[in-house]
Amino acid sequence: MVEISLEIPTYNEAGNLPVLIDRLEGLNLDLEIIIIDDNSPDGTYEVAERLAQQYKNIKTLKRPGKLGLASAISDGLKLASGNYVAVMDADLQHPPETLLKMVEEAKKGNDIIIASRYTDKGRIEKFGFIRRLTSKGATFLTHALLRETRSVKDPMSGFFIFRRSILEGKKIESSGYKVLLELLVKSGSETKVTEIPYVFGKRTLGESKLTVGENLKFISLLLMLSHYRPVKFITVGIVGILVNEGLLFFLHTYFAMSLLFAGMTSIETSILTNFLFNHFWTFRDRSVGGWVRGVLKYNLVALPGAIINLLTLLKLSAITHYLIANIIGIILAFAVNYLGSEMIVWGRAKRR
Ligand code: GDD
Ligand code: MN
């Protein structure tokens, strides 16, 4: 049987909460509702208490102060008794009616059901240019860094249902907004994930709590969930530069090898050592599908990076110092190499 506990985290949502609860109660869904309030100055908790007296399926939790969305979800989970847990915002930007379809998908046996702004008829009613861009940019970065999210169109969604057992023995570690990312990464490859389109509405009352701080938390969550792969990749890259320079010096000065051959040898050697370091360290939980293939692919991925590096150096040196132009070129090449490594060279999980 599918029993659903619906978590609603609130911070200053006194005006929105009664409207949301009325609409939810009208849906004829068998829900347990858990409202987690962080001692909102606008008295949201008192509103929640009143609603809990009116409707028997409501539980409330009051925390001492604003401790963040993810930890509210994680604390609310302790009160949940359903075998599925749903999470939605209190501000009516998530239409309660979408839950009907989502619950249907849970009944079909799906493990994670995501209300999605980016599938089929899903969309956003009103976002400013900057917010739209950050949303798309964040989704792109997430897809690039976390392969477990690549099949999901809206991994940044804050409206979803999950089978409670996928968190068994694990806990929510993030403190920011993106609990769904953690679920997707931690739930393993057998998880059945599906998306239901919805229209992310306008906020009519109160204001968004999504701040610059939240965006920084998102970046650190991405790094944590990716096991700091970009950082490791940069470290390997720096080691590669040392190998390249060192070998060039050795071959050219001590062995009097021509610059062309010494250069080619040291470039290729550093590509190979980088490949090995990345294989056994950065991407140790990934597969290349055979050594020869892996090395060839890695060389192929290094090529466009090198071309971009060179073109940037040539173009930008007209307007700035050539060493600065080269650094910008190196950074761009790094980004291209990293994406290629994530998606093409080490694109698959290791079989266990
Ligand atoms: N208890 C608690 N504590 N609740 C909080 C806190 C907190 O620190 N911060 C925010 N909330 C509640 C809000 O009251 C609201 O019900 C919900 O969490 C979402 O907050 P908003 O501030 O309205 O978020 P948003 O509309 O900017 O972002 C939403 O959409 C994003 C997709 O673009 C959220 O659903 C995000 O998770 C989602 O990624
Ligand atoms: Mn909102």
Short mmCIF file of C-alpha atoms and ligand atoms in Angstrom, two decimals:
data_model
loop_
_atom_site.label_atom_id
_atom_site.label_comp_id
_atom_site.label_asym_id
_atom_site.label_seq_id
_atom_site.Cartn_x
_atom_site.Cartn_y
_atom_site.Cartn_z
CA MET A 1 0.00 0.00 0.00
CA VAL A 2 1.17 3.50 -0.74
CA GLU A 3 1.07 5.79 2.23
CA ILE A 4 2.35 9.28 1.78
CA SER A 5 3.79 11.74 4.27
CA LEU A 6 3.89 15.23 2.79
CA GLU A 7 6.53 17.57 4.18
CA ILE A 8 5.93 21.31 3.90
CA PRO A 9 8.82 23.46 5.14
CA THR A 10 7.77 27.01 5.94
CA TYR A 11 9.46 30.28 6.65
CA ASN A 12 7.19 33.33 6.66
CA GLU A 13 4.32 31.70 4.82
CA ALA A 14 1.43 32.66 7.14
CA GLY A 15 -0.68 33.97 4.27
CA ASN A 16 -0.02 31.04 1.93
CA LEU A 17 -0.32 28.08 4.28
CA PRO A 18 -4.11 28.09 4.89
CA VAL A 19 -4.81 28.36 1.16
CA LEU A 20 -2.42 25.49 0.42
CA ILE A 21 -3.86 23.25 3.14
CA ASP A 22 -7.43 23.90 1.97
CA ARG A 23 -6.52 22.90 -1.55
CA LEU A 24 -4.63 19.81 -0.35
CA GLU A 25 -7.49 18.67 1.88
CA GLY A 26 -9.84 19.03 -1.08
CA LEU A 27 -7.83 16.58 -3.18
CA ASN A 28 -9.15 13.43 -1.60
CA LEU A 29 -5.69 12.01 -1.12
CA ASP A 30 -4.84 9.98 1.94
CA LEU A 31 -2.02 12.18 3.20
CA GLU A 32 -0.14 12.74 6.41
CA ILE A 33 0.94 16.39 6.34
CA ILE A 34 4.00 17.57 8.27
CA ILE A 35 4.61 21.31 8.53
CA ILE A 36 8.12 22.24 9.59
CA ASP A 37 8.39 25.87 10.61
CA ASP A 38 11.57 27.67 11.64
CA ASN A 39 9.97 30.02 14.15
CA SER A 40 8.88 32.44 11.40
CA PRO A 41 8.53 36.01 12.65
CA ASP A 42 5.20 36.33 10.80
CA GLY A 43 3.52 33.71 13.01
CA THR A 44 3.34 30.87 10.48
CA TYR A 45 3.68 28.33 13.28
CA GLU A 46 0.51 29.56 15.03
CA VAL A 47 -1.32 29.30 11.72
CA ALA A 48 -0.03 25.74 11.35
CA GLU A 49 -1.18 24.85 14.89
CA ARG A 50 -4.66 26.18 14.15
CA LEU A 51 -4.82 24.12 10.96
CA ALA A 52 -3.64 21.04 12.88
CA GLN A 53 -6.63 21.40 15.20
CA GLN A 54 -8.97 21.74 12.26
CA TYR A 55 -7.57 18.77 10.27
CA LYS A 56 -6.55 15.57 12.00
CA ASN A 57 -3.93 14.58 9.40
CA ILE A 58 -1.59 17.47 10.17
CA LYS A 59 1.52 17.31 12.35
CA THR A 60 3.61 20.37 13.14
CA LEU A 61 7.22 20.85 14.07
CA LYS A 62 8.68 24.10 15.33
CA ARG A 63 12.42 24.67 15.20
CA PRO A 64 14.18 27.45 17.09
CA GLY A 65 15.26 29.52 14.10
CA LYS A 66 15.94 29.53 10.36
CA LEU A 67 18.08 26.42 9.94
CA GLY A 68 17.64 25.85 6.22
CA LEU A 69 15.37 23.95 3.87
CA ALA A 70 17.26 20.66 3.65
CA SER A 71 17.59 20.27 7.41
CA ALA A 72 13.86 21.06 7.76
CA ILE A 73 13.15 18.18 5.36
CA SER A 74 15.56 15.95 7.23
CA ASP A 75 13.98 16.77 10.64
CA GLY A 76 10.46 16.37 9.27
CA LEU A 77 11.40 12.92 8.03
CA LYS A 78 11.67 11.75 11.65
CA LEU A 79 7.95 12.40 12.10
CA ALA A 80 6.94 10.75 8.84
CA SER A 81 5.24 7.38 8.99
CA GLY A 82 4.45 6.79 5.31
CA ASN A 83 6.52 4.55 3.07
CA TYR A 84 6.67 7.42 0.59
CA VAL A 85 7.67 10.97 1.43
CA ALA A 86 6.58 14.00 -0.59
CA VAL A 87 8.14 17.45 -0.38
CA MET A 88 6.55 20.67 -1.60
CA ASP A 89 6.87 24.42 -1.06
CA ALA A 90 4.26 26.27 0.99
CA ASP A 91 4.04 29.30 -1.26
CA LEU A 92 1.65 27.83 -3.88
CA GLN A 93 4.29 27.91 -6.60
CA HIS A 94 3.88 24.12 -6.58
CA PRO A 95 0.26 23.41 -7.59
CA PRO A 96 -1.16 20.84 -5.13
CA GLU A 97 -3.21 19.21 -7.89
CA THR A 98 0.00 17.94 -9.51
CA LEU A 99 0.31 15.62 -6.51
CA LEU A 100 -2.57 13.51 -7.86
CA LYS A 101 -0.57 12.43 -10.90
CA MET A 102 2.59 12.03 -8.84
CA VAL A 103 0.87 9.72 -6.37
CA GLU A 104 -0.39 7.64 -9.32
CA GLU A 105 3.23 7.16 -10.38
CA ALA A 106 4.19 6.09 -6.85
CA LYS A 107 1.39 3.51 -6.96
CA LYS A 108 2.89 2.17 -10.19
CA GLY A 109 6.04 1.39 -8.22
CA ASN A 110 8.33 4.29 -9.15
CA ASP A 111 10.90 5.19 -6.48
CA ILE A 112 11.37 8.89 -7.16
CA ILE A 113 8.70 11.02 -8.79
CA ILE A 114 9.72 14.54 -9.74
CA ALA A 115 7.43 17.42 -10.61
CA SER A 116 9.32 18.92 -13.51
CA ARG A 117 9.43 22.35 -15.10
CA TYR A 118 11.44 21.11 -18.05
CA THR A 119 9.51 18.09 -19.40
CA ASP A 120 6.63 18.14 -21.90
CA LYS A 121 4.25 20.93 -20.99
CA GLY A 122 6.12 21.82 -17.83
CA ARG A 123 7.28 25.44 -17.64
CA ILE A 124 7.86 28.45 -15.45
CA GLU A 125 5.17 31.10 -15.27
CA LYS A 126 7.45 33.95 -14.43
CA PHE A 127 11.18 34.08 -13.84
CA GLY A 128 13.43 37.06 -14.42
CA PHE A 129 16.23 36.68 -16.95
CA ILE A 130 18.89 36.14 -14.28
CA ARG A 131 16.92 33.53 -12.34
CA ARG A 132 16.12 31.66 -15.56
CA LEU A 133 19.80 31.71 -16.51
CA THR A 134 20.98 30.50 -13.08
CA SER A 135 18.38 27.74 -13.14
CA LYS A 136 19.50 26.54 -16.58
CA GLY A 137 23.18 26.97 -15.71
CA ALA A 138 22.78 25.04 -12.47
CA THR A 139 20.97 22.24 -14.32
CA PHE A 140 23.76 22.07 -16.89
CA LEU A 141 26.46 21.90 -14.21
CA THR A 142 24.52 19.24 -12.36
CA HIS A 143 24.19 17.12 -15.48
CA ALA A 144 27.89 17.56 -16.22
CA LEU A 145 29.17 16.68 -12.75
CA LEU A 146 26.66 14.09 -11.59
CA ARG A 147 26.02 11.39 -14.15
CA GLU A 148 23.21 9.96 -11.99
CA THR A 149 21.16 13.06 -12.79
CA ARG A 150 21.67 13.11 -16.55
CA SER A 151 18.40 11.41 -17.43
CA VAL A 152 16.44 13.86 -15.26
CA LYS A 153 15.31 17.08 -16.97
CA ASP A 154 14.71 19.02 -13.75
CA PRO A 155 17.09 17.74 -11.08
CA MET A 156 16.82 21.12 -9.29
CA SER A 157 13.14 20.65 -8.54
CA GLY A 158 11.93 21.25 -5.00
CA PHE A 159 8.69 19.28 -5.58
CA PHE A 160 9.03 15.49 -5.48
CA ILE A 161 8.02 12.19 -3.91
CA PHE A 162 10.46 9.47 -2.92
CA ARG A 163 10.27 5.97 -1.54
CA ARG A 164 11.47 6.29 1.98
CA SER A 165 13.57 3.15 1.92
CA ILE A 166 16.03 4.66 -0.56
CA LEU A 167 17.41 6.72 2.32
CA GLU A 168 17.76 3.69 4.54
CA GLY A 169 21.13 3.70 6.28
CA LYS A 170 21.88 7.06 4.65
CA LYS A 171 21.15 10.56 5.76
CA ILE A 172 20.59 13.92 4.15
CA GLU A 173 23.87 15.79 4.41
CA SER A 174 23.21 19.00 2.53
CA SER A 175 22.04 22.12 4.24
CA GLY A 176 20.88 23.97 1.15
CA TYR A 177 17.90 23.74 -1.19
CA LYS A 178 18.76 20.75 -3.34
CA VAL A 179 17.76 17.65 -1.40
CA LEU A 180 16.61 15.96 -4.60
CA LEU A 181 20.18 15.95 -5.94
CA GLU A 182 21.33 13.97 -2.95
CA LEU A 183 18.49 11.50 -3.35
CA LEU A 184 19.30 10.96 -7.02
CA VAL A 185 22.99 10.42 -6.37
CA LYS A 186 22.63 8.29 -3.26
CA SER A 187 19.80 6.06 -4.41
CA GLY A 188 21.80 3.88 -6.79
CA SER A 189 21.28 2.82 -10.37
CA GLU A 190 18.32 0.49 -9.85
CA THR A 191 16.09 3.39 -8.81
CA LYS A 192 13.06 4.05 -10.98
CA VAL A 193 12.76 7.78 -11.56
CA THR A 194 9.99 9.54 -13.43
CA GLU A 195 9.01 13.15 -14.10
CA ILE A 196 5.57 14.76 -14.19
CA PRO A 197 5.30 18.15 -15.93
CA TYR A 198 3.94 21.11 -13.99
CA VAL A 199 3.83 24.86 -14.23
CA PHE A 200 5.96 26.58 -11.58
CA GLY A 201 3.63 29.41 -10.59
CA LYS A 202 4.21 33.00 -9.58
CA ARG A 203 4.65 33.79 -5.92
CA THR A 204 1.81 36.09 -4.93
CA LEU A 205 2.45 36.47 -1.19
CA GLY A 206 5.74 36.79 0.68
CA GLU A 207 9.12 36.45 -0.98
CA SER A 208 11.66 33.87 -2.09
CA LYS A 209 14.34 32.85 0.38
CA LEU A 210 16.71 31.73 -2.37
CA THR A 211 19.79 33.84 -1.69
CA VAL A 212 23.35 34.09 -2.96
CA GLY A 213 24.31 32.01 0.08
CA GLU A 214 22.01 29.24 -1.13
CA ASN A 215 23.71 29.30 -4.51
CA LEU A 216 27.11 28.89 -2.86
CA LYS A 217 25.76 25.98 -0.81
CA PHE A 218 24.62 24.47 -4.09
CA ILE A 219 28.15 24.64 -5.52
CA SER A 220 29.62 23.00 -2.43
CA LEU A 221 26.92 20.31 -2.53
CA LEU A 222 27.79 19.62 -6.18
CA LEU A 223 31.45 19.28 -5.28
CA MET A 224 30.69 16.99 -2.35
CA LEU A 225 28.33 14.77 -4.35
CA SER A 226 30.87 14.57 -7.19
CA HIS A 227 33.52 13.48 -4.66
CA TYR A 228 35.48 16.65 -5.55
CA ARG A 229 36.26 15.37 -9.04
CA PRO A 230 36.85 18.85 -10.55
CA VAL A 231 39.36 19.62 -7.79
CA LYS A 232 41.16 16.32 -8.35
CA PHE A 233 41.13 16.94 -12.10
CA ILE A 234 42.80 20.34 -11.63
CA THR A 235 45.42 18.78 -9.33
CA VAL A 236 46.20 16.11 -11.91
CA GLY A 237 46.38 18.86 -14.54
CA ILE A 238 49.00 20.72 -12.51
CA VAL A 239 51.03 17.53 -12.05
CA GLY A 240 50.74 17.08 -15.82
CA ILE A 241 52.26 20.50 -16.43
CA LEU A 242 55.21 19.57 -14.19
CA VAL A 243 55.71 16.26 -16.03
CA ASN A 244 55.51 18.03 -19.36
CA GLU A 245 57.96 20.80 -18.45
CA GLY A 246 60.33 18.47 -16.60
CA LEU A 247 60.56 15.95 -19.39
CA LEU A 248 60.96 18.67 -22.02
CA PHE A 249 63.88 20.14 -20.10
CA PHE A 250 65.45 16.72 -19.59
CA LEU A 251 65.13 15.56 -23.20
CA HIS A 252 66.06 18.86 -24.82
CA THR A 253 68.94 19.92 -22.58
CA TYR A 254 70.49 16.59 -21.53
CA PHE A 255 69.71 14.48 -24.57
CA ALA A 256 69.91 17.32 -27.07
CA MET A 257 66.70 16.09 -28.65
CA SER A 258 65.16 18.57 -31.10
CA LEU A 259 62.47 20.82 -29.66
CA LEU A 260 59.86 19.26 -31.96
CA PHE A 261 60.49 15.65 -30.86
CA ALA A 262 61.17 16.52 -27.24
CA GLY A 263 57.97 18.61 -27.24
CA MET A 264 55.87 15.85 -28.79
CA THR A 265 57.26 13.25 -26.39
CA SER A 266 56.68 15.32 -23.31
CA ILE A 267 53.17 16.39 -24.35
CA GLU A 268 52.12 12.80 -25.02
CA THR A 269 53.79 11.53 -21.84
CA SER A 270 51.92 14.08 -19.75
CA ILE A 271 48.67 13.11 -21.48
CA LEU A 272 49.35 9.48 -20.54
CA THR A 273 50.30 10.20 -16.93
CA ASN A 274 47.23 12.44 -16.60
CA PHE A 275 45.13 9.61 -17.97
CA LEU A 276 46.51 7.20 -15.38
CA PHE A 277 46.11 9.59 -12.43
CA ASN A 278 42.59 10.43 -13.50
CA HIS A 279 41.72 6.81 -14.03
CA PHE A 280 42.95 5.59 -10.66
CA TRP A 281 42.06 8.65 -8.64
CA THR A 282 39.66 11.24 -10.12
CA PHE A 283 37.37 8.75 -11.84
CA ARG A 284 38.18 5.62 -9.87
CA ASP A 285 34.51 4.62 -9.64
CA ARG A 286 34.04 4.90 -13.40
CA SER A 287 34.85 2.70 -16.34
CA VAL A 288 36.55 3.58 -19.65
CA GLY A 289 35.47 0.37 -21.33
CA GLY A 290 38.96 -1.00 -22.18
CA TRP A 291 42.45 0.54 -21.91
CA VAL A 292 43.18 1.18 -25.57
CA ARG A 293 39.80 2.77 -26.11
CA GLY A 294 40.19 4.84 -22.97
CA VAL A 295 43.61 6.19 -23.89
CA LEU A 296 42.49 6.97 -27.44
CA LYS A 297 39.38 8.75 -26.23
CA TYR A 298 41.40 10.72 -23.71
CA ASN A 299 43.77 11.85 -26.44
CA LEU A 300 40.81 12.85 -28.59
CA VAL A 301 39.29 14.82 -25.75
CA ALA A 302 42.61 16.58 -25.10
CA LEU A 303 42.80 17.75 -28.72
CA PRO A 304 39.92 20.28 -28.86
CA GLY A 305 41.16 21.64 -25.52
CA ALA A 306 44.60 22.20 -26.98
CA ILE A 307 43.14 23.93 -30.04
CA ILE A 308 40.97 26.18 -27.88
CA ASN A 309 43.99 26.98 -25.72
CA LEU A 310 46.02 27.97 -28.77
CA LEU A 311 43.24 30.02 -30.40
CA THR A 312 42.57 31.90 -27.17
CA LEU A 313 46.28 32.63 -26.79
CA LEU A 314 46.51 33.96 -30.35
CA LYS A 315 43.29 36.02 -30.23
CA LEU A 316 43.57 37.46 -26.73
CA SER A 317 47.28 38.28 -26.91
CA ALA A 318 46.27 41.12 -29.23
CA ILE A 319 44.47 42.85 -26.37
CA THR A 320 46.32 41.61 -23.28
CA HIS A 321 49.68 40.18 -22.19
CA TYR A 322 50.32 36.83 -23.86
CA LEU A 323 50.84 35.03 -20.54
CA ILE A 324 47.44 36.20 -19.31
CA ALA A 325 45.92 35.21 -22.64
CA ASN A 326 47.49 31.79 -22.22
CA ILE A 327 46.12 31.36 -18.69
CA ILE A 328 42.60 32.14 -19.96
CA GLY A 329 43.22 29.63 -22.73
CA ILE A 330 44.34 27.01 -20.20
CA ILE A 331 41.21 27.57 -18.08
CA LEU A 332 38.94 27.19 -21.12
CA ALA A 333 40.83 24.09 -22.23
CA PHE A 334 40.51 22.69 -18.73
CA ALA A 335 36.73 23.13 -18.81
CA VAL A 336 36.49 21.41 -22.19
CA ASN A 337 38.78 18.56 -21.09
CA TYR A 338 36.87 18.10 -17.89
CA LEU A 339 33.48 17.92 -19.60
CA GLY A 340 34.88 15.51 -22.19
CA SER A 341 36.36 13.33 -19.46
CA GLU A 342 33.11 13.27 -17.45
CA MET A 343 30.83 12.63 -20.40
CA ILE A 344 32.91 10.77 -22.98
CA VAL A 345 36.01 9.12 -21.51
CA TRP A 346 34.73 8.04 -18.09
CA GLY A 347 31.02 8.28 -18.97
CA ARG A 348 29.96 5.01 -17.41
CA ALA A 349 29.77 3.56 -13.96
CA LYS A 350 32.06 0.72 -13.00
CA ARG A 351 30.28 -2.63 -12.96
CA ARG A 352 30.33 -4.25 -9.58
N1 GDD B 1 11.52 25.51 7.61
C1 GDD B 1 12.15 26.21 6.66
N2 GDD B 1 13.42 26.68 6.92
N3 GDD B 1 11.54 26.46 5.48
C2 GDD B 1 12.20 27.18 4.55
C3 GDD B 1 13.50 27.68 4.76
C4 GDD B 1 14.13 27.43 6.01
O1 GDD B 1 15.26 27.84 6.29
N4 GDD B 1 13.88 28.36 3.62
C5 GDD B 1 12.85 28.26 2.76
N5 GDD B 1 11.83 27.58 3.31
C6 GDD B 1 10.53 27.22 2.70
C7 GDD B 1 9.73 28.39 2.17
O2 GDD B 1 8.89 28.93 3.14
C8 GDD B 1 8.94 27.73 1.05
O3 GDD B 1 7.82 27.03 1.54
C9 GDD B 1 9.93 26.69 0.51
O4 GDD B 1 10.85 26.44 1.56
C10 GDD B 1 10.67 27.19 -0.75
O5 GDD B 1 11.27 28.43 -0.50
P1 GDD B 1 11.26 29.62 -1.58
O6 GDD B 1 12.12 30.69 -1.02
O7 GDD B 1 9.89 29.96 -2.02
O8 GDD B 1 12.06 28.93 -2.77
P2 GDD B 1 12.05 29.33 -4.30
O9 GDD B 1 10.67 29.50 -4.83
O10 GDD B 1 13.00 30.44 -4.52
O11 GDD B 1 12.71 28.00 -4.90
C11 GDD B 1 11.91 26.86 -5.14
O12 GDD B 1 12.05 26.50 -6.46
C12 GDD B 1 13.34 26.03 -6.83
C13 GDD B 1 13.35 25.69 -8.29
O13 GDD B 1 13.65 26.81 -8.99
C14 GDD B 1 12.32 25.68 -4.24
O14 GDD B 1 11.35 24.65 -4.40
C15 GDD B 1 13.67 25.14 -4.57
O15 GDD B 1 13.92 23.95 -3.81
C16 GDD B 1 13.71 24.81 -6.03
O16 GDD B 1 15.00 24.38 -6.38
MN MN B 2 8.97 29.79 -3.84
#
